[in-house]
Tab-separated table of C-alpha atoms (C1' of nucleotides) in Angstrom:
chain	number	residue	atom	x	y	z
B	6	UNK	CA	20.188	31.683	-24.193
B	7	UNK	CA	18.992	32.969	-20.857
B	8	UNK	CA	15.306	33.527	-21.441
B	9	UNK	CA	14.976	29.830	-22.258
B	10	UNK	CA	15.692	29.068	-18.583
B	11	UNK	CA	12.240	30.178	-17.607
B	12	UNK	CA	9.607	27.622	-18.582
B	13	UNK	CA	7.524	29.030	-15.730
B	14	UNK	CA	5.081	26.194	-16.270
B	15	UNK	CA	2.377	28.572	-17.375
B	16	UNK	CA	-0.630	26.393	-17.102
B	17	UNK	CA	0.647	22.858	-16.998
B	18	UNK	CA	2.541	22.723	-13.737
B	19	UNK	CA	-0.193	20.562	-12.316
B	20	UNK	CA	0.198	18.128	-15.183
B	21	UNK	CA	3.976	18.117	-14.876
B	22	UNK	CA	3.787	17.475	-11.137
B	23	UNK	CA	1.490	14.510	-11.585
B	24	UNK	CA	3.669	13.072	-14.307
B	25	UNK	CA	6.850	13.451	-12.268
B	26	UNK	CA	5.136	12.043	-9.189
B	27	UNK	CA	4.037	8.949	-11.072
B	28	UNK	CA	7.579	8.401	-12.308
B	29	UNK	CA	8.872	8.614	-8.754
B	30	UNK	CA	6.090	6.320	-7.561
B	31	UNK	CA	6.893	3.517	-9.962
B	32	UNK	CA	10.621	3.946	-9.540
B	33	UNK	CA	11.035	4.287	-5.805
B	34	UNK	CA	7.645	3.679	-4.240
B	35	UNK	CA	5.159	6.062	-2.677
B	36	UNK	CA	7.517	6.895	0.165
B	37	UNK	CA	10.020	8.318	-2.287
B	38	UNK	CA	7.686	11.056	-3.473
B	39	UNK	CA	8.660	14.475	-2.123
B	40	UNK	CA	7.024	17.742	-3.076
B	41	UNK	CA	10.335	19.555	-2.718
B	42	UNK	CA	12.138	17.055	-4.916
B	43	UNK	CA	9.429	17.251	-7.584
B	44	UNK	CA	9.633	21.050	-7.488
B	45	UNK	CA	13.397	20.873	-7.922
B	46	UNK	CA	13.052	18.580	-10.918
B	47	UNK	CA	10.601	20.959	-12.552
B	48	UNK	CA	12.578	24.068	-11.726
B	49	UNK	CA	9.963	25.800	-9.588
B	50	UNK	CA	10.049	26.859	-5.981
B	51	UNK	CA	9.054	24.274	-3.384
B	52	UNK	CA	5.898	26.171	-2.533
B	53	UNK	CA	4.537	26.194	-6.075
B	54	UNK	CA	2.747	22.836	-5.787
B	55	UNK	CA	0.555	24.470	-3.169
B	56	UNK	CA	-1.154	26.439	-5.962
B	57	UNK	CA	-2.404	23.208	-7.487
B	58	UNK	CA	-2.723	20.800	-4.568
B	59	UNK	CA	-3.814	21.465	-1.014
B	60	UNK	CA	-0.981	19.268	0.212
B	61	UNK	CA	0.929	16.100	-0.439
B	62	UNK	CA	-2.063	13.904	0.341
B	63	UNK	CA	-4.107	15.817	-2.227
B	64	UNK	CA	-1.464	15.223	-4.889
B	65	UNK	CA	-1.421	11.505	-4.108
B	66	UNK	CA	-5.215	11.408	-4.288
B	67	UNK	CA	-5.143	13.169	-7.651
B	68	UNK	CA	-2.604	10.613	-8.841
B	69	UNK	CA	-4.896	7.806	-7.708
B	70	UNK	CA	-7.881	9.430	-9.397
B	71	UNK	CA	-6.063	9.703	-12.716
B	72	UNK	CA	-5.033	6.090	-12.278
B	73	UNK	CA	-8.665	5.041	-11.984
B	74	UNK	CA	-9.548	7.095	-15.044
B	75	UNK	CA	-6.911	5.401	-17.181
B	76	UNK	CA	-7.906	2.060	-15.696
B	77	UNK	CA	-11.490	2.778	-16.708
B	78	UNK	CA	-10.437	3.582	-20.272
B	79	UNK	CA	-8.366	0.422	-20.583
B	80	UNK	CA	-11.203	-1.779	-19.344
B	81	UNK	CA	-13.714	0.106	-21.473
B	82	UNK	CA	-11.706	-0.599	-24.615
B	83	UNK	CA	-11.418	-4.279	-23.678
B	84	UNK	CA	-15.058	-4.753	-22.673
B	85	UNK	CA	-16.209	-5.552	-26.201
B	86	UNK	CA	-19.686	-5.248	-27.658
B	87	UNK	CA	-22.940	-7.128	-27.218
B	88	UNK	CA	-23.079	-10.068	-29.592
B	89	UNK	CA	-19.476	-11.092	-29.107
B	90	UNK	CA	-18.728	-14.430	-27.501
B	91	UNK	CA	-18.957	-14.366	-23.690
B	92	UNK	CA	-15.715	-16.200	-23.011
B	93	UNK	CA	-13.780	-14.030	-25.439
B	94	UNK	CA	-15.081	-10.861	-23.784
B	95	UNK	CA	-14.157	-12.076	-20.327
B	96	UNK	CA	-10.703	-13.063	-21.502
B	97	UNK	CA	-10.072	-9.640	-23.017
B	98	UNK	CA	-11.279	-7.895	-19.872
B	99	UNK	CA	-9.098	-10.120	-17.734
B	100	UNK	CA	-6.017	-9.513	-19.852
B	101	UNK	CA	-6.626	-5.771	-19.810
B	102	UNK	CA	-6.912	-5.796	-16.057
B	103	UNK	CA	-3.856	-7.919	-15.460
B	104	UNK	CA	-1.900	-5.943	-18.045
B	105	UNK	CA	-2.617	-2.688	-16.243
B	106	UNK	CA	-1.745	-4.200	-12.882
B	107	UNK	CA	1.605	-5.499	-14.101
B	108	UNK	CA	2.459	-2.272	-15.904
B	109	UNK	CA	1.629	0.050	-12.997
B	110	UNK	CA	1.927	-2.013	-9.813
B	111	UNK	CA	2.774	0.861	-7.477
B	112	UNK	CA	0.042	3.045	-8.951
B	113	UNK	CA	-2.535	0.320	-8.503
B	114	UNK	CA	-1.482	-0.134	-4.909
B	115	UNK	CA	-1.783	3.616	-4.344
B	116	UNK	CA	-5.204	3.630	-6.027
B	117	UNK	CA	-6.604	0.975	-3.737
B	118	UNK	CA	-5.007	2.388	-0.613
B	119	UNK	CA	-6.448	5.811	-1.410
B	120	UNK	CA	-9.895	4.437	-2.108
B	121	UNK	CA	-9.889	2.404	1.108
B	122	UNK	CA	-9.069	5.342	3.356
B	123	UNK	CA	-11.926	6.261	5.638
B	124	UNK	CA	-11.742	9.893	4.496
B	125	UNK	CA	-11.332	9.055	0.801
B	126	UNK	CA	-12.793	11.653	-1.590
B	127	UNK	CA	-16.091	10.635	-3.148
B	128	UNK	CA	-14.654	11.128	-6.642
B	129	UNK	CA	-12.222	8.313	-5.954
B	130	UNK	CA	-14.953	5.866	-5.048
B	131	UNK	CA	-16.998	6.839	-8.084
B	132	UNK	CA	-14.057	6.467	-10.458
B	133	UNK	CA	-13.403	3.024	-9.035
B	134	UNK	CA	-16.993	1.963	-9.526
B	135	UNK	CA	-17.034	3.245	-13.084
B	136	UNK	CA	-13.932	1.223	-13.938
B	137	UNK	CA	-15.367	-1.948	-12.468
B	138	UNK	CA	-18.669	-1.385	-14.222
B	139	UNK	CA	-17.606	-2.752	-17.593
B	140	UNK	CA	-17.681	-6.441	-16.787
B	141	UNK	CA	-21.272	-6.636	-15.495
B	142	UNK	CA	-22.597	-5.752	-18.954
B	143	UNK	CA	-20.951	-8.832	-20.415
B	144	UNK	CA	-22.393	-10.974	-17.643
B	145	UNK	CA	-25.880	-9.582	-18.122
B	146	UNK	CA	-25.826	-10.464	-21.793
B	147	UNK	CA	-24.660	-13.989	-21.052
B	148	UNK	CA	-27.507	-14.313	-18.582
B	149	UNK	CA	-29.997	-13.255	-21.247
B	150	UNK	CA	-28.568	-15.964	-23.496
B	151	UNK	CA	-29.006	-18.511	-20.711
B	152	UNK	CA	-25.283	-19.204	-20.446
B	153	UNK	CA	-25.003	-17.886	-16.906
B	154	UNK	CA	-26.986	-18.395	-13.734
B	155	UNK	CA	-29.415	-15.588	-12.773
B	156	UNK	CA	-28.602	-12.948	-10.153
B	157	UNK	CA	-27.153	-9.451	-9.888
B	158	UNK	CA	-24.618	-9.345	-12.773
B	159	UNK	CA	-22.294	-6.953	-11.003
B	160	UNK	CA	-22.121	-9.414	-8.149
B	161	UNK	CA	-21.131	-12.171	-10.540
B	162	UNK	CA	-18.537	-9.975	-12.202
B	163	UNK	CA	-17.200	-9.174	-8.770
B	164	UNK	CA	-16.157	-12.767	-8.247
B	165	UNK	CA	-14.112	-12.843	-11.443
B	166	UNK	CA	-12.450	-9.517	-10.770
B	167	UNK	CA	-11.738	-10.395	-7.192
B	168	UNK	CA	-9.982	-13.500	-8.367
B	169	UNK	CA	-7.851	-11.605	-10.858
B	170	UNK	CA	-7.096	-8.868	-8.367
B	171	UNK	CA	-6.018	-11.426	-5.802
B	172	UNK	CA	-4.009	-13.317	-8.364
B	173	UNK	CA	-2.034	-10.216	-9.185
B	174	UNK	CA	-1.521	-9.444	-5.497
B	175	UNK	CA	-0.196	-12.920	-4.856
B	176	UNK	CA	2.081	-12.823	-7.866
B	177	UNK	CA	5.653	-11.629	-7.870
B	178	UNK	CA	6.875	-10.054	-11.073
B	179	UNK	CA	3.925	-11.414	-13.031
B	180	UNK	CA	4.423	-15.002	-11.903
B	181	UNK	CA	2.862	-17.266	-9.304
B	182	UNK	CA	4.940	-20.267	-8.339
B	183	UNK	CA	6.836	-19.836	-11.585
B	184	UNK	CA	3.736	-19.860	-13.764
B	185	UNK	CA	3.130	-16.678	-15.795
B	186	UNK	CA	-0.183	-14.970	-15.073
B	187	UNK	CA	-1.100	-15.116	-18.763
B	188	UNK	CA	-1.292	-18.861	-18.584
B	189	UNK	CA	-3.339	-18.806	-15.373
B	190	UNK	CA	-5.951	-16.423	-16.770
B	191	UNK	CA	-7.383	-19.006	-19.141
B	192	UNK	CA	-7.718	-21.473	-16.319
B	193	UNK	CA	-9.457	-18.913	-14.118
B	194	UNK	CA	-11.888	-17.925	-16.856
B	195	UNK	CA	-12.764	-21.568	-17.522
B	196	UNK	CA	-13.429	-22.221	-13.828
B	197	UNK	CA	-15.453	-19.043	-13.496
B	198	UNK	CA	-17.646	-19.921	-16.458
B	199	UNK	CA	-18.055	-23.448	-15.132
B	200	UNK	CA	-18.999	-22.151	-11.697
B	201	UNK	CA	-21.591	-19.800	-13.161
B	202	UNK	CA	-23.122	-22.218	-15.657
B	203	UNK	CA	-26.766	-22.988	-14.869
B	204	UNK	CA	-26.882	-26.463	-13.309
J	2	UNK	CA	9.404	8.368	42.969
J	3	UNK	CA	12.244	9.179	40.625
J	4	UNK	CA	13.843	5.818	39.932
J	5	UNK	CA	10.523	4.607	38.499
J	6	UNK	CA	11.002	7.017	35.588
J	7	UNK	CA	13.608	4.790	34.073
J	8	UNK	CA	12.080	1.734	32.400
J	9	UNK	CA	15.175	1.677	30.197
J	10	UNK	CA	13.534	-1.031	28.128
J	11	UNK	CA	16.113	-3.574	29.194
J	12	UNK	CA	15.578	-6.208	26.630
J	13	UNK	CA	12.196	-5.574	25.128
J	14	UNK	CA	12.642	-2.245	23.373
J	15	UNK	CA	12.424	-4.081	20.059
J	16	UNK	CA	9.113	-5.583	21.074
J	17	UNK	CA	7.785	-2.278	22.338
J	18	UNK	CA	8.794	-0.518	19.126
J	19	UNK	CA	7.009	-3.060	16.958
J	20	UNK	CA	3.908	-2.885	19.082
J	21	UNK	CA	3.802	0.911	19.036
J	22	UNK	CA	4.508	0.948	15.303
J	23	UNK	CA	1.594	-1.367	14.627
J	24	UNK	CA	-0.691	0.851	16.661
J	25	UNK	CA	0.386	3.856	14.616
J	26	UNK	CA	0.006	1.872	11.411
J	27	UNK	CA	-3.605	0.896	12.029
J	28	UNK	CA	-4.494	4.300	13.418
J	29	UNK	CA	-2.896	6.679	10.962
J	30	UNK	CA	-1.478	4.604	8.124
J	31	UNK	CA	2.075	3.673	7.247
J	32	UNK	CA	2.990	7.267	6.485
J	33	UNK	CA	2.253	8.239	10.082
J	34	UNK	CA	4.968	6.002	11.514
J	35	UNK	CA	7.968	7.981	12.704
J	36	UNK	CA	10.957	6.540	14.522
J	37	UNK	CA	11.336	9.720	16.521
J	38	UNK	CA	7.696	9.726	17.549
J	39	UNK	CA	7.852	6.070	18.580
J	40	UNK	CA	10.972	6.783	20.611
J	41	UNK	CA	9.224	9.671	22.320
J	42	UNK	CA	6.264	7.485	23.216
J	43	UNK	CA	8.544	4.872	24.737
J	44	UNK	CA	10.722	7.382	26.561
J	45	UNK	CA	13.996	6.549	24.845
J	46	UNK	CA	16.268	8.695	22.748
J	47	UNK	CA	15.500	8.900	19.049
J	48	UNK	CA	18.636	6.958	18.158
J	49	UNK	CA	17.774	3.937	20.276
J	50	UNK	CA	15.761	2.163	17.557
J	51	UNK	CA	19.006	1.949	15.608
J	52	UNK	CA	20.200	-0.727	18.065
J	53	UNK	CA	17.374	-2.991	16.978
J	54	UNK	CA	16.633	-2.011	13.399
J	55	UNK	CA	19.014	-0.945	10.661
J	56	UNK	CA	16.590	1.807	9.707
J	57	UNK	CA	12.949	2.640	9.257
J	58	UNK	CA	12.570	0.279	6.302
J	59	UNK	CA	13.937	-2.562	8.451
J	60	UNK	CA	11.380	-1.840	11.162
J	61	UNK	CA	8.559	-1.879	8.620
J	62	UNK	CA	9.852	-5.159	7.204
J	63	UNK	CA	9.980	-6.659	10.685
J	64	UNK	CA	6.408	-5.514	11.213
J	65	UNK	CA	5.377	-7.185	7.964
J	66	UNK	CA	7.205	-10.380	8.917
J	67	UNK	CA	5.424	-10.581	12.258
J	68	UNK	CA	2.204	-9.962	10.416
J	69	UNK	CA	2.811	-12.973	8.206
J	70	UNK	CA	3.661	-15.085	11.254
J	71	UNK	CA	0.400	-14.233	12.987
J	72	UNK	CA	-1.439	-14.702	9.712
J	73	UNK	CA	0.130	-18.144	9.439
J	74	UNK	CA	-0.998	-19.052	12.952
J	75	UNK	CA	-4.550	-17.901	12.331
J	76	UNK	CA	-4.824	-19.897	9.107
J	77	UNK	CA	-3.128	-22.897	10.709
J	78	UNK	CA	-5.724	-22.974	13.491
J	79	UNK	CA	-8.540	-22.719	10.949
J	80	UNK	CA	-7.166	-25.287	8.519
J	81	UNK	CA	-8.770	-28.221	10.289
J	82	UNK	CA	-7.782	-31.867	10.177
J	83	UNK	CA	-7.953	-34.610	7.544
J	84	UNK	CA	-11.292	-36.364	7.725
J	85	UNK	CA	-13.333	-33.211	8.237
J	86	UNK	CA	-15.776	-32.175	5.562
J	87	UNK	CA	-14.153	-30.322	2.645
J	88	UNK	CA	-16.631	-27.491	2.453
J	89	UNK	CA	-16.511	-26.890	6.180
J	90	UNK	CA	-12.700	-26.701	6.104
J	91	UNK	CA	-12.731	-24.231	3.228
J	92	UNK	CA	-15.316	-22.095	4.950
J	93	UNK	CA	-13.284	-21.930	8.147
J	94	UNK	CA	-10.130	-21.051	6.235
J	95	UNK	CA	-11.971	-18.376	4.307
J	96	UNK	CA	-13.463	-16.841	7.440
J	97	UNK	CA	-10.089	-16.842	9.161
J	98	UNK	CA	-8.532	-15.099	6.207
J	99	UNK	CA	-11.236	-12.493	5.828
J	100	UNK	CA	-11.330	-11.984	9.588
J	101	UNK	CA	-7.619	-11.190	9.675
J	102	UNK	CA	-7.903	-8.880	6.690
J	103	UNK	CA	-10.733	-6.879	8.233
J	104	UNK	CA	-9.075	-6.719	11.639
J	105	UNK	CA	-5.685	-5.568	10.358
J	106	UNK	CA	-6.259	-3.884	7.004
J	107	UNK	CA	-3.260	-1.562	7.109
J	108	UNK	CA	-0.974	-4.343	8.311
J	109	UNK	CA	-2.107	-6.618	5.490
J	110	UNK	CA	-1.462	-3.878	2.982
J	111	UNK	CA	2.009	-3.352	4.439
J	112	UNK	CA	2.659	-7.100	4.359
J	113	UNK	CA	1.868	-7.393	0.671
J	114	UNK	CA	3.680	-4.216	-0.281
J	115	UNK	CA	6.781	-5.389	1.566
J	116	UNK	CA	6.659	-8.828	-0.006
J	117	UNK	CA	6.223	-7.365	-3.490
J	118	UNK	CA	9.259	-5.092	-3.287
J	119	UNK	CA	12.019	-6.140	-5.649
J	120	UNK	CA	14.518	-6.149	-2.772
J	121	UNK	CA	12.205	-7.873	-0.297
J	122	UNK	CA	14.000	-10.034	2.301
J	123	UNK	CA	13.801	-13.763	1.627
J	124	UNK	CA	12.288	-14.356	5.080
J	125	UNK	CA	9.271	-12.318	4.044
J	126	UNK	CA	8.623	-14.432	0.965
J	127	UNK	CA	9.025	-17.625	2.946
J	128	UNK	CA	6.664	-16.495	5.690
J	129	UNK	CA	4.086	-15.634	3.051
J	130	UNK	CA	4.363	-19.047	1.433
J	131	UNK	CA	4.064	-20.787	4.776
J	132	UNK	CA	0.858	-18.927	5.574
J	133	UNK	CA	-0.680	-19.749	2.210
J	134	UNK	CA	0.360	-23.382	2.546
J	135	UNK	CA	-2.524	-24.455	4.757
J	136	UNK	CA	-5.270	-24.564	2.165
J	137	UNK	CA	-3.569	-26.903	-0.332
J	138	UNK	CA	-3.677	-29.754	2.211
J	139	UNK	CA	-7.458	-29.543	2.332
J	140	UNK	CA	-7.625	-29.555	-1.463
J	141	UNK	CA	-5.318	-32.566	-1.734
J	142	UNK	CA	-7.528	-34.569	0.575
J	143	UNK	CA	-10.631	-33.662	-1.393
J	144	UNK	CA	-8.861	-34.773	-4.540
J	145	UNK	CA	-8.072	-38.131	-2.963
J	146	UNK	CA	-11.782	-38.487	-2.138
J	147	UNK	CA	-12.656	-37.705	-5.767
J	148	UNK	CA	-14.540	-34.520	-4.851
J	149	UNK	CA	-12.141	-32.246	-6.709
J	150	UNK	CA	-10.574	-32.278	-10.148
J	151	UNK	CA	-6.916	-33.445	-10.333
J	152	UNK	CA	-3.978	-31.023	-10.562
J	153	UNK	CA	-1.495	-29.218	-8.329
J	154	UNK	CA	-3.500	-28.612	-5.125
J	155	UNK	CA	-1.683	-25.422	-4.264
J	156	UNK	CA	-2.686	-24.068	-7.654
J	157	UNK	CA	-6.319	-24.888	-6.924
J	158	UNK	CA	-6.099	-23.306	-3.477
J	159	UNK	CA	-4.584	-20.254	-5.116
J	160	UNK	CA	-7.786	-19.574	-7.003
J	161	UNK	CA	-9.872	-19.576	-3.839
J	162	UNK	CA	-7.466	-17.387	-1.917
J	163	UNK	CA	-7.059	-14.990	-4.788
J	164	UNK	CA	-10.794	-14.550	-4.869
J	165	UNK	CA	-10.985	-13.854	-1.151
J	166	UNK	CA	-8.010	-11.530	-1.273
J	167	UNK	CA	-9.540	-9.609	-4.124
J	168	UNK	CA	-12.900	-9.531	-2.412
J	169	UNK	CA	-11.377	-7.908	0.637
J	170	UNK	CA	-9.460	-5.424	-1.528
J	171	UNK	CA	-12.619	-4.434	-3.334
J	172	UNK	CA	-14.590	-4.105	-0.137
J	173	UNK	CA	-14.956	-0.971	1.915
J	174	UNK	CA	-15.359	-1.441	5.625
J	175	UNK	CA	-16.144	-5.124	5.230
J	176	UNK	CA	-18.886	-4.585	2.666
J	177	UNK	CA	-19.173	-4.793	-1.103
J	178	UNK	CA	-22.091	-2.935	-2.585
J	179	UNK	CA	-23.717	-3.008	0.800
J	180	UNK	CA	-23.438	-6.758	1.212
J	181	UNK	CA	-21.345	-7.936	4.197
J	182	UNK	CA	-18.371	-10.109	3.242
J	183	UNK	CA	-19.606	-12.848	5.583
J	184	UNK	CA	-22.587	-13.394	3.354
J	185	UNK	CA	-20.492	-13.397	0.183
J	186	UNK	CA	-18.069	-16.026	1.479
J	187	UNK	CA	-20.616	-18.817	1.320
J	188	UNK	CA	-21.429	-17.907	-2.244
J	189	UNK	CA	-17.761	-17.870	-3.216
J	190	UNK	CA	-17.102	-21.230	-1.594
J	191	UNK	CA	-20.080	-22.779	-3.375
J	192	UNK	CA	-18.928	-21.446	-6.755
J	193	UNK	CA	-15.367	-22.582	-6.101
J	194	UNK	CA	-16.437	-26.098	-5.200
J	195	UNK	CA	-18.727	-26.177	-8.236
J	196	UNK	CA	-15.933	-24.990	-10.511
J	197	UNK	CA	-13.555	-27.629	-9.179
J	198	UNK	CA	-15.996	-30.539	-9.189
J	199	UNK	CA	-14.961	-33.285	-11.629
J	200	UNK	CA	-17.251	-32.988	-14.637
E	13	DA	C1'	-3.462	34.863	-10.440
E	14	DC	C1'	0.815	32.886	-9.815
E	15	DC	C1'	5.177	32.377	-7.871
E	16	DT	C1'	8.831	33.474	-4.386
E	17	DG	C1'	12.144	33.190	0.027
E	18	DA	C1'	12.328	32.849	4.826
E	19	DA	C1'	10.782	30.508	8.816
E	20	DC	C1'	8.841	26.694	11.654
E	21	DA	C1'	8.423	22.293	13.301
E	22	DC	C1'	9.302	18.196	12.046
E	23	DC	C1'	11.985	13.923	9.810
E	24	DG	C1'	15.906	9.739	9.248
E	25	DT	C1'	20.604	8.871	9.814
E	26	DT	C1'	25.373	9.405	11.391
E	27	DC	C1'	28.861	9.876	14.848
E	28	DA	C1'	31.679	10.684	18.838
E	29	DA	C1'	30.848	10.066	23.558
E	30	DG	C1'	29.159	8.160	27.851
E	31	DT	C1'	28.038	4.013	31.294
G	24	DA	C1'	26.372	-3.973	24.940
G	25	DC	C1'	23.295	-0.348	25.131
G	26	DC	C1'	21.985	4.266	25.175
G	27	DT	C1'	22.874	9.325	24.627
G	28	DG	C1'	23.096	14.433	22.498
G	29	DA	C1'	24.616	17.150	18.831
G	30	DA	C1'	24.842	17.688	13.987
G	31	DC	C1'	23.534	17.102	9.068
G	32	DA	C1'	20.682	17.053	5.292
G	33	DC	C1'	16.415	16.560	4.388
G	34	DC	C1'	10.955	17.042	4.821
G	35	DG	C1'	5.702	19.474	4.539
G	36	DT	C1'	3.391	23.573	5.512
G	37	DT	C1'	2.635	28.461	6.514
G	38	DC	C1'	3.078	33.301	5.567
G	39	DA	C1'	4.263	37.874	4.143
G	40	DA	C1'	5.933	39.654	-0.023
G	41	DG	C1'	6.700	40.324	-4.883
G	42	DT	C1'	5.031	40.705	-10.116
DNA sequence: ACCTGAACACCGTTCAAGT
DNA sequence: ACCTGAACACCGTTCAAGT
C-alpha cells in the first residue's frame, strides 16, 4: 500500500509531461502551463522535467512538433487516393483541417506561433511542410485531368488552405457571423474550384 | 539636477505602459512582457500599473484593443470610395492588411488570441468587427454594378480576408516558399474576382 | 542514468500606508 | 487620486548531492 506511491515514471515521464501540458494548454491557455505545476501533478520533483527538456520553451516546442505530427496524420488520412473525384478530395481535406482546428484551437495557435519564431527549430518547419503537403497531390491530379489551371500545385493548394486557415481564425466557437463553418466549407470549395477552372 | 528625476508620469502612465508593452511584445514575444520590468523601465514602483489595469491580462487586452483600433484605421484609409475600380479597391485593402500583419506580427497574434478567448471583453469583438467591416462596402458596390455574384457582401468579403489572413499565417518573414507576399496578393485578388464573377 | 532539495533571481497580486 | 514598500505565494533555472 506504500510501494504503489512510487510510479517513478520510469521511461515515460516525457510522454506524461507532454500529455499534461497539452491538457493545461487547452484548458487554460499557454500562459497557464507551469513546469512546477506539471511536476506536482505527476508526482515528481520540479527539476525532473529538465532531464527531458532543456527548458520550458523546449517543452512547448516539443508540444508544437507533436501537434504538427498529428495534424499531418489527420490530413494524410483525409487526402484520399488518385482516381477519386477532385471536389470530394478537397472537401475531405478541408473538413479534416477545420475539424482539427476546432478540436485543438490552443494547440494550433501554439503550433503556428512556434513555427513563426525567428529561432524556430528546423524540425518544426519540416513537420509543418509535411502536413501541408497532402493537398498539392490532389491539385496535381486535377491539373493532369484538365480540371484545374496549370501552375505549381502547391501554390494552388496554398490558396485553399490559407482560406480555411483564415476562416478558422476569424471564427468564434466554430461560427462566423452565426453561420457554422461546416456550411461555409462547401461554399469555399465551390469558389476555389471555380477560380481555378481553366478559362 | 535632482528634481528632473521625477517624471511621475502624471497622467500618461497608462499610455507609457502600453507603448513599452508593445515594444516588448514585438521584440521578445508575449511571454517576455512583465509588469515589474515595464515599471522598472518607466521608473515607477511595480504596483503602479495596478492603478491603470486590473492585472496583466487587462493590460494585454488593452494592447489588443488598441491594435484593433489602429488596424481599423489602416483598413479604413485603404478602403477607398464608391466609384473607384473594384479590383483597385480590393488590392489596396489587401495590401493594407498584409502590411499591418507583417509590421506587427506579434501584436496581430495577440489580437486574435485575445478575441478568441471564451471570456474576451465585448469591446474586443466589436473592434474586430469594425475593422473587418470596410471590405463589404466595396463588395456591395461591385454587386450593384453586376460585377459580383449576389449574396451577403460581408460573407463574400470574408472569403478574401480569410485567404489573406491565412496567407500571412502560413508565411515566414513575409514569404511563402520563397515568393514574397506582395507578388501573391495580385494572384489571390484575381482568383477571388474570378470566383465571384457571375457565371 | 535518473531524480532530489536547496538556493537564486525573478514573477503577479494584495494590502496597509503615505502624500 | 495616485503612488509607495513590504509581504505572499508563486515561477524557471542552476547546482551539488544522492541512488
